[in-house]
Coordinates of C-alpha atoms in Angstrom, one line a residue:
A22 CA 46.4 -33.3 99.5
T23 CA 43.1 -34.9 99.6
R24 CA 42.0 -32.4 96.6
T25 CA 45.3 -33.3 94.6
K26 CA 44.5 -37.2 95.1
T27 CA 41.2 -36.8 94.1
A28 CA 41.7 -34.5 91.1
E29 CA 44.5 -37.3 90.1
V30 CA 41.9 -40.1 90.3
E31 CA 39.6 -38.1 88.1
R32 CA 42.3 -37.8 85.4
A33 CA 43.2 -41.1 85.7
D34 CA 40.1 -42.9 85.4
S35 CA 38.2 -40.1 83.5
G36 CA 34.7 -42.6 82.8
I37 CA 36.8 -44.8 80.5
G38 CA 38.6 -48.3 82.1
Q39 CA 41.9 -49.5 80.9
M40 CA 40.1 -52.1 79.1
S41 CA 37.8 -50.0 77.1
A42 CA 40.9 -47.7 76.5
R43 CA 43.1 -50.3 74.8
K44 CA 39.8 -51.4 72.7
W45 CA 39.2 -48.0 71.7
R46 CA 42.9 -47.7 70.7
N47 CA 42.8 -50.9 68.8
R48 CA 39.8 -50.1 67.1
A49 CA 41.3 -46.6 66.0
S50 CA 44.1 -48.4 64.8
E51 CA 42.1 -50.7 62.6
T52 CA 40.3 -48.0 61.5
L53 CA 43.3 -46.2 60.3
S54 CA 44.5 -49.3 58.7
S55 CA 40.8 -49.6 56.8
L56 CA 41.0 -46.2 55.4
Q57 CA 44.3 -46.3 54.2
A58 CA 43.4 -49.6 52.6
W59 CA 40.6 -47.8 50.9
E60 CA 42.5 -45.1 50.3
A61 CA 45.5 -47.2 48.3
H62 CA 42.3 -48.8 46.3
R63 CA 39.8 -46.1 46.0
P64 CA 37.3 -46.0 43.4
C65 CA 37.8 -43.9 40.2
T66 CA 35.6 -41.2 40.0
D67 CA 34.8 -42.0 36.3
C68 CA 34.5 -45.6 36.1
G69 CA 34.2 -46.8 39.4
E70 CA 36.9 -49.3 39.2
R71 CA 39.6 -49.7 42.0
D72 CA 42.8 -49.9 39.9
L73 CA 44.3 -46.7 40.9
P74 CA 47.8 -46.9 41.5
V75 CA 48.8 -45.5 45.0
E76 CA 49.7 -41.8 44.9
T77 CA 53.0 -41.1 47.2
D78 CA 53.6 -37.5 46.4
M79 CA 50.0 -36.1 46.7
Q80 CA 51.1 -32.4 46.8
N81 CA 52.8 -33.0 43.2
C82 CA 49.5 -34.2 41.2
N83 CA 46.3 -32.7 41.0
Q84 CA 44.0 -34.2 43.6
R85 CA 41.0 -34.1 41.2
R86 CA 42.9 -36.2 38.8
A87 CA 44.7 -38.6 41.2
D88 CA 41.1 -40.0 41.9
L89 CA 41.0 -41.2 38.4
C90 CA 42.6 -44.4 37.1
E91 CA 45.0 -44.7 34.5
K92 CA 42.7 -45.6 31.5
C93 CA 40.1 -42.8 32.4
R94 CA 42.9 -40.1 32.9
K95 CA 43.7 -41.2 29.5
R96 CA 40.3 -41.1 28.1
R97 CA 40.0 -37.6 29.6
T98 CA 43.0 -36.1 28.0
E99 CA 41.8 -37.7 24.4
R100 CA 38.5 -35.9 25.2
K101 CA 39.8 -32.7 25.2
E102 CA 42.3 -32.8 22.6
S103 CA 39.4 -33.8 20.9
V104 CA 37.3 -31.0 21.9
L105 CA 39.9 -28.5 20.9
E106 CA 40.2 -30.0 17.6
F107 CA 36.7 -29.3 17.0
V108 CA 37.0 -25.7 18.0
N109 CA 40.3 -25.4 16.5
T110 CA 39.3 -26.7 13.0
E111 CA 35.9 -24.6 13.1
A112 CA 38.0 -21.6 13.4
S113 CA 40.5 -22.4 11.0
Y114 CA 37.6 -23.4 8.7
G115 CA 36.0 -19.7 9.6
E116 CA 39.1 -18.2 8.3
D117 CA 39.0 -19.9 5.1
L118 CA 35.7 -18.5 4.4
R119 CA 36.5 -15.0 5.4
I120 CA 39.3 -15.4 2.8
I121 CA 36.9 -16.2 0.2
K122 CA 34.8 -13.1 0.9
E123 CA 37.8 -10.9 1.3
E124 CA 40.3 -11.8 -1.0
F125 CA 38.1 -13.0 -3.8
Y126 CA 34.4 -12.0 -3.8
L127 CA 34.7 -8.1 -2.5
P128 CA 38.0 -7.2 -4.9
M129 CA 36.2 -8.9 -8.0
Q130 CA 33.2 -7.0 -6.7
A131 CA 34.8 -3.7 -6.6
A132 CA 36.8 -4.1 -9.7
G133 CA 33.7 -5.1 -11.6
L134 CA 35.2 -8.4 -12.7
L135 CA 32.2 -10.1 -12.7
S136 CA 28.4 -9.3 -12.7
Q137 CA 26.4 -9.5 -9.4
E138 CA 24.6 -12.9 -10.6
Q139 CA 27.8 -14.3 -11.9
L140 CA 29.4 -13.8 -8.2
L141 CA 26.2 -15.2 -6.6
G142 CA 26.7 -18.3 -9.3
I143 CA 30.3 -18.9 -8.1
F144 CA 30.2 -18.2 -4.2
S145 CA 26.2 -18.9 -3.6
N146 CA 25.2 -18.6 -0.2
I147 CA 28.9 -18.1 1.2
Q148 CA 27.7 -15.0 3.3
E149 CA 25.4 -17.2 5.1
L150 CA 27.8 -19.8 6.0
I151 CA 30.1 -17.0 7.2
D152 CA 27.3 -15.8 9.8
L153 CA 26.7 -19.2 11.0
N154 CA 30.3 -20.2 11.5
E155 CA 30.7 -16.7 13.7
N156 CA 27.8 -17.5 15.3
F157 CA 29.0 -21.4 16.3
L158 CA 32.5 -20.4 16.7
E159 CA 31.3 -17.8 19.5
I160 CA 29.4 -20.3 21.4
L161 CA 31.8 -22.8 21.5
Q162 CA 34.6 -20.5 22.7
E163 CA 32.6 -19.3 25.2
E164 CA 31.9 -23.0 26.3
I165 CA 35.6 -23.6 26.5
D166 CA 36.5 -20.0 28.1
Q167 CA 33.9 -20.8 31.0
A168 CA 35.2 -24.3 31.5
F169 CA 38.6 -22.7 32.0
D170 CA 37.6 -20.0 34.4
Q171 CA 35.6 -22.5 36.6
G172 CA 38.5 -24.9 36.7
D173 CA 37.6 -27.5 34.6
D174 CA 41.1 -27.9 32.8
D175 CA 39.7 -31.4 31.5
L176 CA 36.7 -29.6 29.7
M177 CA 34.0 -32.3 31.4
T178 CA 31.8 -29.4 31.2
V179 CA 32.1 -28.5 27.7
C180 CA 29.1 -30.2 25.8
I181 CA 29.9 -29.9 21.7
G182 CA 26.7 -32.2 21.2
E183 CA 24.4 -29.6 22.8
V184 CA 25.9 -26.9 21.0
F185 CA 25.8 -28.9 17.7
L186 CA 22.0 -29.4 18.0
E187 CA 21.3 -25.9 18.7
F188 CA 22.9 -25.0 15.3
V189 CA 21.2 -27.7 13.5
N190 CA 20.1 -25.5 11.2
M191 CA 23.1 -24.6 9.6
L192 CA 23.1 -28.1 7.7
P193 CA 20.7 -26.8 5.1
A194 CA 22.8 -24.0 4.5
F195 CA 25.6 -26.5 3.7
Q196 CA 23.2 -28.5 1.7
T197 CA 22.7 -25.3 -0.6
Y198 CA 26.2 -24.9 -1.1
C199 CA 26.9 -28.2 -1.8
L200 CA 24.0 -28.7 -4.5
Q201 CA 25.3 -25.7 -6.1
Q202 CA 29.2 -26.6 -6.3
S203 CA 29.3 -28.5 -9.5
S204 CA 27.5 -25.6 -11.5
S205 CA 29.7 -23.3 -9.4
V206 CA 33.2 -24.5 -10.4
N207 CA 31.9 -25.1 -14.1
M208 CA 31.0 -21.5 -14.1
L209 CA 34.2 -20.4 -12.8
N210 CA 36.1 -22.2 -15.5
A211 CA 33.8 -20.7 -18.3
L212 CA 34.5 -17.2 -17.0
E213 CA 38.2 -17.5 -16.5
K214 CA 38.7 -18.7 -20.1
E215 CA 36.3 -15.9 -21.2
K216 CA 37.5 -13.0 -19.2
E217 CA 41.3 -12.3 -19.5
L218 CA 41.4 -9.8 -16.5
L219 CA 39.6 -12.4 -14.1
R220 CA 42.4 -15.0 -15.2
I221 CA 45.1 -12.5 -14.9
F222 CA 43.7 -11.5 -11.1
L223 CA 43.2 -15.2 -9.8
N224 CA 46.9 -16.0 -10.8
V225 CA 48.5 -13.0 -9.3
S226 CA 46.7 -13.5 -6.0
Q227 CA 48.0 -16.8 -6.1
N228 CA 51.3 -16.5 -6.5
D229 CA 51.5 -13.0 -4.7
N230 CA 49.4 -12.7 -2.0
T231 CA 50.7 -14.5 1.2
A232 CA 47.0 -14.5 2.9
L233 CA 46.4 -17.2 0.2
R234 CA 49.2 -20.0 1.1
R235 CA 49.6 -20.7 -2.5
M236 CA 46.4 -21.9 -3.1
N237 CA 43.5 -21.0 -5.7
L238 CA 40.1 -20.1 -5.5
R239 CA 38.9 -23.5 -6.3
S240 CA 40.5 -25.0 -3.3
F241 CA 39.0 -22.4 -0.8
L242 CA 35.7 -23.0 -2.6
M243 CA 36.0 -26.6 -1.6
A244 CA 36.0 -25.7 2.1
P245 CA 32.6 -25.9 3.1
L246 CA 32.6 -29.3 1.7
Q247 CA 35.4 -30.8 3.4
R248 CA 33.9 -29.0 6.5
V249 CA 30.6 -31.0 6.4
T250 CA 31.9 -34.0 5.5
K251 CA 34.5 -33.7 8.6
Y252 CA 32.0 -33.5 11.4
P253 CA 31.0 -36.8 11.9
L254 CA 34.3 -37.9 12.2
L255 CA 35.3 -35.4 14.9
L256 CA 32.2 -36.0 17.0
S257 CA 33.2 -39.8 16.4
R258 CA 36.3 -38.9 18.4
I259 CA 34.8 -36.9 21.0
I260 CA 32.2 -39.7 21.4
K261 CA 34.8 -42.4 21.5
A262 CA 36.6 -40.4 24.5
T263 CA 33.3 -39.7 26.4
T264 CA 31.5 -41.9 29.0
E265 CA 27.9 -43.0 28.5
Y266 CA 26.7 -41.3 31.7
H267 CA 28.0 -37.9 30.6
P268 CA 25.5 -35.6 29.9
D269 CA 26.6 -34.9 26.3
H270 CA 27.2 -38.5 25.3
G271 CA 23.1 -38.6 24.1
S272 CA 23.5 -35.2 22.1
L273 CA 26.6 -36.1 20.6
R274 CA 25.3 -39.4 19.4
E275 CA 22.1 -37.4 17.9
A276 CA 24.4 -34.8 16.3
K277 CA 26.5 -37.3 14.7
S278 CA 23.3 -39.3 13.1
R279 CA 21.8 -35.6 12.3
I280 CA 24.8 -34.7 10.0
E281 CA 25.1 -38.2 8.7
S282 CA 21.8 -38.1 7.6
H283 CA 21.9 -34.7 6.0
L284 CA 25.1 -36.0 3.8
E285 CA 23.0 -38.9 2.6
H286 CA 20.4 -36.6 2.1
I287 CA 22.9 -34.1 -0.2
N288 CA 24.3 -37.3 -2.0
M289 CA 20.8 -38.4 -2.8
K290 CA 19.8 -35.1 -4.3
T291 CA 23.2 -34.5 -6.4
K292 CA 22.4 -38.1 -7.9
Q293 CA 18.6 -36.6 -8.9
E294 CA 20.2 -33.7 -10.3
G295 CA 22.4 -36.0 -12.6
N296 CA 25.9 -34.8 -10.7
T297 CA 28.7 -37.6 -10.6
W298 CA 30.2 -36.3 -7.6
T299 CA 29.1 -37.4 -4.1
L300 CA 30.1 -36.5 -0.6
R301 CA 32.0 -39.0 1.7
S302 CA 29.3 -42.0 2.0
F303 CA 28.1 -43.2 5.3
R304 CA 26.6 -46.7 6.0
Q305 CA 22.6 -46.2 5.9
D306 CA 20.9 -47.8 9.0
S307 CA 17.1 -47.7 9.1
K308 CA 17.0 -44.5 11.6
K309 CA 19.0 -42.8 9.2
K310 CA 16.8 -43.6 6.1
R311 CA 14.0 -42.6 8.3
E312 CA 15.8 -39.3 9.4
V313 CA 16.3 -38.6 5.2
I314 CA 12.8 -38.9 4.3
N315 CA 12.0 -36.3 7.3
I316 CA 14.4 -33.6 5.9
E317 CA 12.7 -34.4 2.3
M318 CA 9.1 -33.5 4.0
R319 CA 10.2 -30.7 5.9
E320 CA 12.2 -29.1 2.9
T321 CA 8.9 -29.5 1.2
A322 CA 6.8 -28.0 3.7
L323 CA 9.3 -25.1 4.1
K324 CA 9.1 -24.2 0.2
T325 CA 5.1 -24.8 0.3
V326 CA 4.8 -22.1 3.5
G327 CA 7.5 -19.8 2.3
W328 CA 9.1 -18.9 5.5
L329 CA 12.4 -18.4 6.9
R330 CA 14.2 -21.6 8.1
E331 CA 15.6 -19.7 11.2
E332 CA 12.4 -18.5 12.3
T333 CA 10.5 -22.2 11.9
R334 CA 10.0 -24.6 14.4
F335 CA 8.6 -28.3 13.5
V336 CA 6.8 -28.7 16.8
M337 CA 5.5 -32.1 15.5
E338 CA 5.7 -34.6 12.5
G339 CA 4.8 -38.0 11.6
S340 CA 2.3 -40.6 10.1
L341 CA -1.7 -39.7 11.1
Q342 CA -4.8 -41.2 9.6
L343 CA -7.2 -38.7 8.2
A344 CA -11.0 -38.7 7.0
Q345 CA -13.2 -36.2 6.0
P346 CA -16.9 -37.0 7.3
P347 CA -19.5 -36.4 4.8
D348 CA -21.7 -34.9 7.5
G349 CA -21.5 -33.3 11.1
Q350 CA -23.3 -36.8 12.6
W351 CA -20.1 -38.6 12.5
V352 CA -19.4 -39.2 16.2
K353 CA -23.1 -40.3 17.0
K354 CA -22.6 -43.0 14.0
G355 CA -19.1 -43.7 15.2
S356 CA -15.5 -43.4 13.7
K357 CA -15.9 -46.7 12.1
T358 CA -18.2 -45.1 9.4
L359 CA -15.5 -43.0 8.1
K360 CA -12.6 -43.8 5.5
F361 CA -9.3 -42.8 7.0
Q362 CA -6.3 -42.8 4.7
N363 CA -2.3 -42.5 5.8
M364 CA -0.8 -39.1 5.6
Q365 CA 2.5 -37.6 6.8
V366 CA 1.4 -34.8 8.9
L367 CA 4.0 -31.7 9.7
L368 CA 3.0 -29.0 12.3
L369 CA 5.1 -25.7 11.8
V370 CA 4.9 -22.9 13.8
N371 CA 6.5 -19.5 12.8
M372 CA 7.9 -17.2 15.2
K373 CA 10.7 -14.6 16.1
R374 CA 13.8 -15.7 17.7
V375 CA 14.3 -14.5 21.2
S376 CA 18.3 -14.7 21.2
E377 CA 20.2 -13.7 18.4
S378 CA 23.0 -16.1 19.2
S379 CA 21.1 -19.5 18.7
L380 CA 19.1 -20.4 15.6
E381 CA 16.9 -22.6 17.8
S382 CA 16.0 -20.9 21.0
A383 CA 14.6 -22.9 24.1
E384 CA 12.5 -20.2 24.9
P385 CA 9.9 -19.6 22.2
G386 CA 8.8 -16.2 21.0
P387 CA 5.8 -14.9 20.1
V388 CA 4.2 -16.9 17.5
K389 CA 3.3 -15.3 14.4
D390 CA 1.9 -18.1 12.2
A391 CA 1.2 -22.1 12.6
V392 CA 0.0 -24.5 9.9
L393 CA -0.2 -27.9 9.3
V394 CA 1.2 -29.6 6.2
L395 CA -0.8 -32.7 4.9
I396 CA 1.8 -34.8 2.8
R397 CA 0.7 -37.9 0.6
D398 CA 2.8 -40.9 1.3
K399 CA 6.2 -40.8 -1.2
N400 CA 5.2 -42.2 -4.8
N401 CA 7.7 -41.8 -7.8
G402 CA 10.5 -40.6 -5.3
K403 CA 8.7 -37.4 -4.6
F404 CA 6.4 -36.2 -1.9
H405 CA 3.0 -34.4 -3.0
L406 CA 0.7 -32.0 -1.0
L407 CA -2.8 -33.1 -0.3
R408 CA -3.7 -29.5 -0.7
E409 CA -2.5 -26.4 0.9
P410 CA -1.7 -26.0 4.4
L411 CA -4.3 -25.4 7.1
R412 CA -3.7 -22.3 8.9
L413 CA -4.5 -22.9 12.6
S414 CA -5.5 -19.2 12.8
N415 CA -8.5 -20.5 10.8
C416 CA -9.2 -23.5 12.3
I417 CA -11.2 -24.6 15.6
V418 CA -9.9 -27.8 17.2
S419 CA -11.8 -30.2 19.2
T420 CA -12.6 -33.4 20.8
D421 CA -15.4 -35.3 22.1
P422 CA -15.5 -38.0 25.0
D423 CA -17.7 -40.4 23.2
C424 CA -15.0 -40.8 20.2
D425 CA -11.8 -40.1 22.2
D426 CA -9.6 -42.2 19.9
T427 CA -10.0 -39.0 17.2
F428 CA -10.1 -35.3 16.9
E429 CA -11.8 -33.0 14.5
L430 CA -10.1 -29.7 12.9
I431 CA -12.9 -27.7 11.6
E432 CA -11.5 -24.8 8.9
I433 CA -13.7 -22.0 9.3
R434 CA -16.5 -21.6 6.3
R435 CA -14.5 -24.7 4.6
E436 CA -14.0 -28.3 5.4
A437 CA -13.6 -30.5 8.2
F438 CA -11.2 -33.1 9.0
V439 CA -10.8 -36.1 11.7
F440 CA -7.2 -37.2 12.7
R441 CA -5.9 -40.2 14.4
D442 CA -2.9 -41.9 15.4
S443 CA -2.9 -45.5 15.8
D444 CA -1.5 -45.0 19.4
R445 CA -4.2 -43.3 21.7
A446 CA -1.9 -41.4 23.9
R447 CA 0.0 -39.7 20.7
T448 CA -3.5 -38.9 19.0
H449 CA -3.9 -37.2 22.4
H450 CA -0.8 -35.3 22.0
W451 CA -1.4 -34.2 18.5
F452 CA -4.7 -32.7 19.8
R453 CA -2.9 -30.8 23.0
Q454 CA -0.1 -29.5 20.5
I455 CA -2.6 -28.3 17.6
R456 CA -5.0 -26.8 20.0
R457 CA -2.4 -25.0 21.8
Y458 CA -1.2 -23.1 18.9
S459 CA -4.6 -22.5 17.3
K460 CA -5.7 -20.5 20.6
E461 CA -2.9 -18.2 20.2
L462 CA -3.9 -17.2 16.6
G463 CA -6.7 -15.8 14.7
S464 CA -9.8 -13.8 15.9
W465 CA -11.8 -15.5 18.4
K466 CA -15.2 -13.5 16.9
K467 CA -14.6 -16.2 13.8
R468 CA -14.3 -19.0 16.4
R469 CA -17.4 -17.9 18.1
N470 CA -19.7 -17.9 15.3
A471 CA -18.4 -21.5 14.2
L472 CA -18.7 -22.9 17.7
P473 CA -22.2 -24.5 16.7
N474 CA -20.6 -26.4 14.3
I475 CA -18.0 -28.1 16.4
M476 CA -18.0 -32.0 16.1
I477 CA -21.8 -32.6 16.5
S478 CA -24.8 -30.3 16.0
T479 CA -27.6 -32.4 17.5
P480 CA -28.0 -32.4 21.1
H481 CA -27.3 -35.3 23.3
T482 CA -26.9 -36.3 26.8
R483 CA -23.4 -37.1 28.5
P484 CA -22.5 -38.2 31.7

């Protein structure tokens, strides 16, 4: 009896008094009420606002989407639709390209209706556009499939802007095609009047070939022009439905700016060549104008060095001040004695691609060559080279602690150049980049023989 009474006392007390137990129950009740209140006004996972409707049946709705306000739900839906529209229209555009090749180009070539030169004049670089579209579409589709596999039904992990910037080298291919479009149509019109068999083939194809959807060759040849002008519109829709803190937001804006700059550049080129047609016009601002100038300089540099576009990386570009010292004592005399002139400088690196699926691989391949292209400021609407490109394999790049706002580049057995930027930190960045690539190229034996001529030949003490 004593044991039972003792046990009952222990169970009744257990270290928590009656008042404490009541307080604990009240606090638990308050906590539960607070949690329920927070759940009723929980913040949206996208925007952080607390205007979510109370979900009465959580089992019938997606938990991830239940944490979104109505505005963000609508935005995610719009973003998903915009992303799918981008990918689906890219696939449709690719199908039109394949029709051009398989239903027109190859049959005309096999039948001998036109010579190879005439085919090239009409169809231009259509094969290059097909290859780019296939690679671009493959990466886009992989992004979509991976998102669905990971349960991302809203495609929030799909970064169209990043993929577009990875394939930004497809824009010059569009430019080549667009600039030849006027002459291509004129040639097709002339040949159709001249060659009866060609005219019969085109008429029969349009009327009897169901794959053409009753469209003629001229309509299909407009597909690349229509596609390149639609990119800014599609990107704008995705940007509008993408929050600012989304990881792809900055890339989307940059991609839109790059394509608009290329379209303005194409329009400028068409006017220079005397063509009356233009692509869809976009409002120009100072940034776009600057980018158009950069496009022109890159084209001039590529044409000068003769490299393949897909194997060329523009490591740095911008304005530098350049001087040519008359002797090797310029450091001792001071850089103020040098006469500097403003110059546009581009550092180009030629390297093999590591990945065949991308045109600009994040992992650089082996460096084959590197050059500095020096361009004078624009005069009479055209850029002019100061001299032939400086090949870094034949150069020594150095700096001196007594003159740290400049660096010197010596072309072995030829000339010496002193460079500087208005910003000292950027001058050092130019120096590091040029020295990095110059070290990977050329014969060290040549460099060693040239070492005594670096910067200053007379000895002087340094701290």
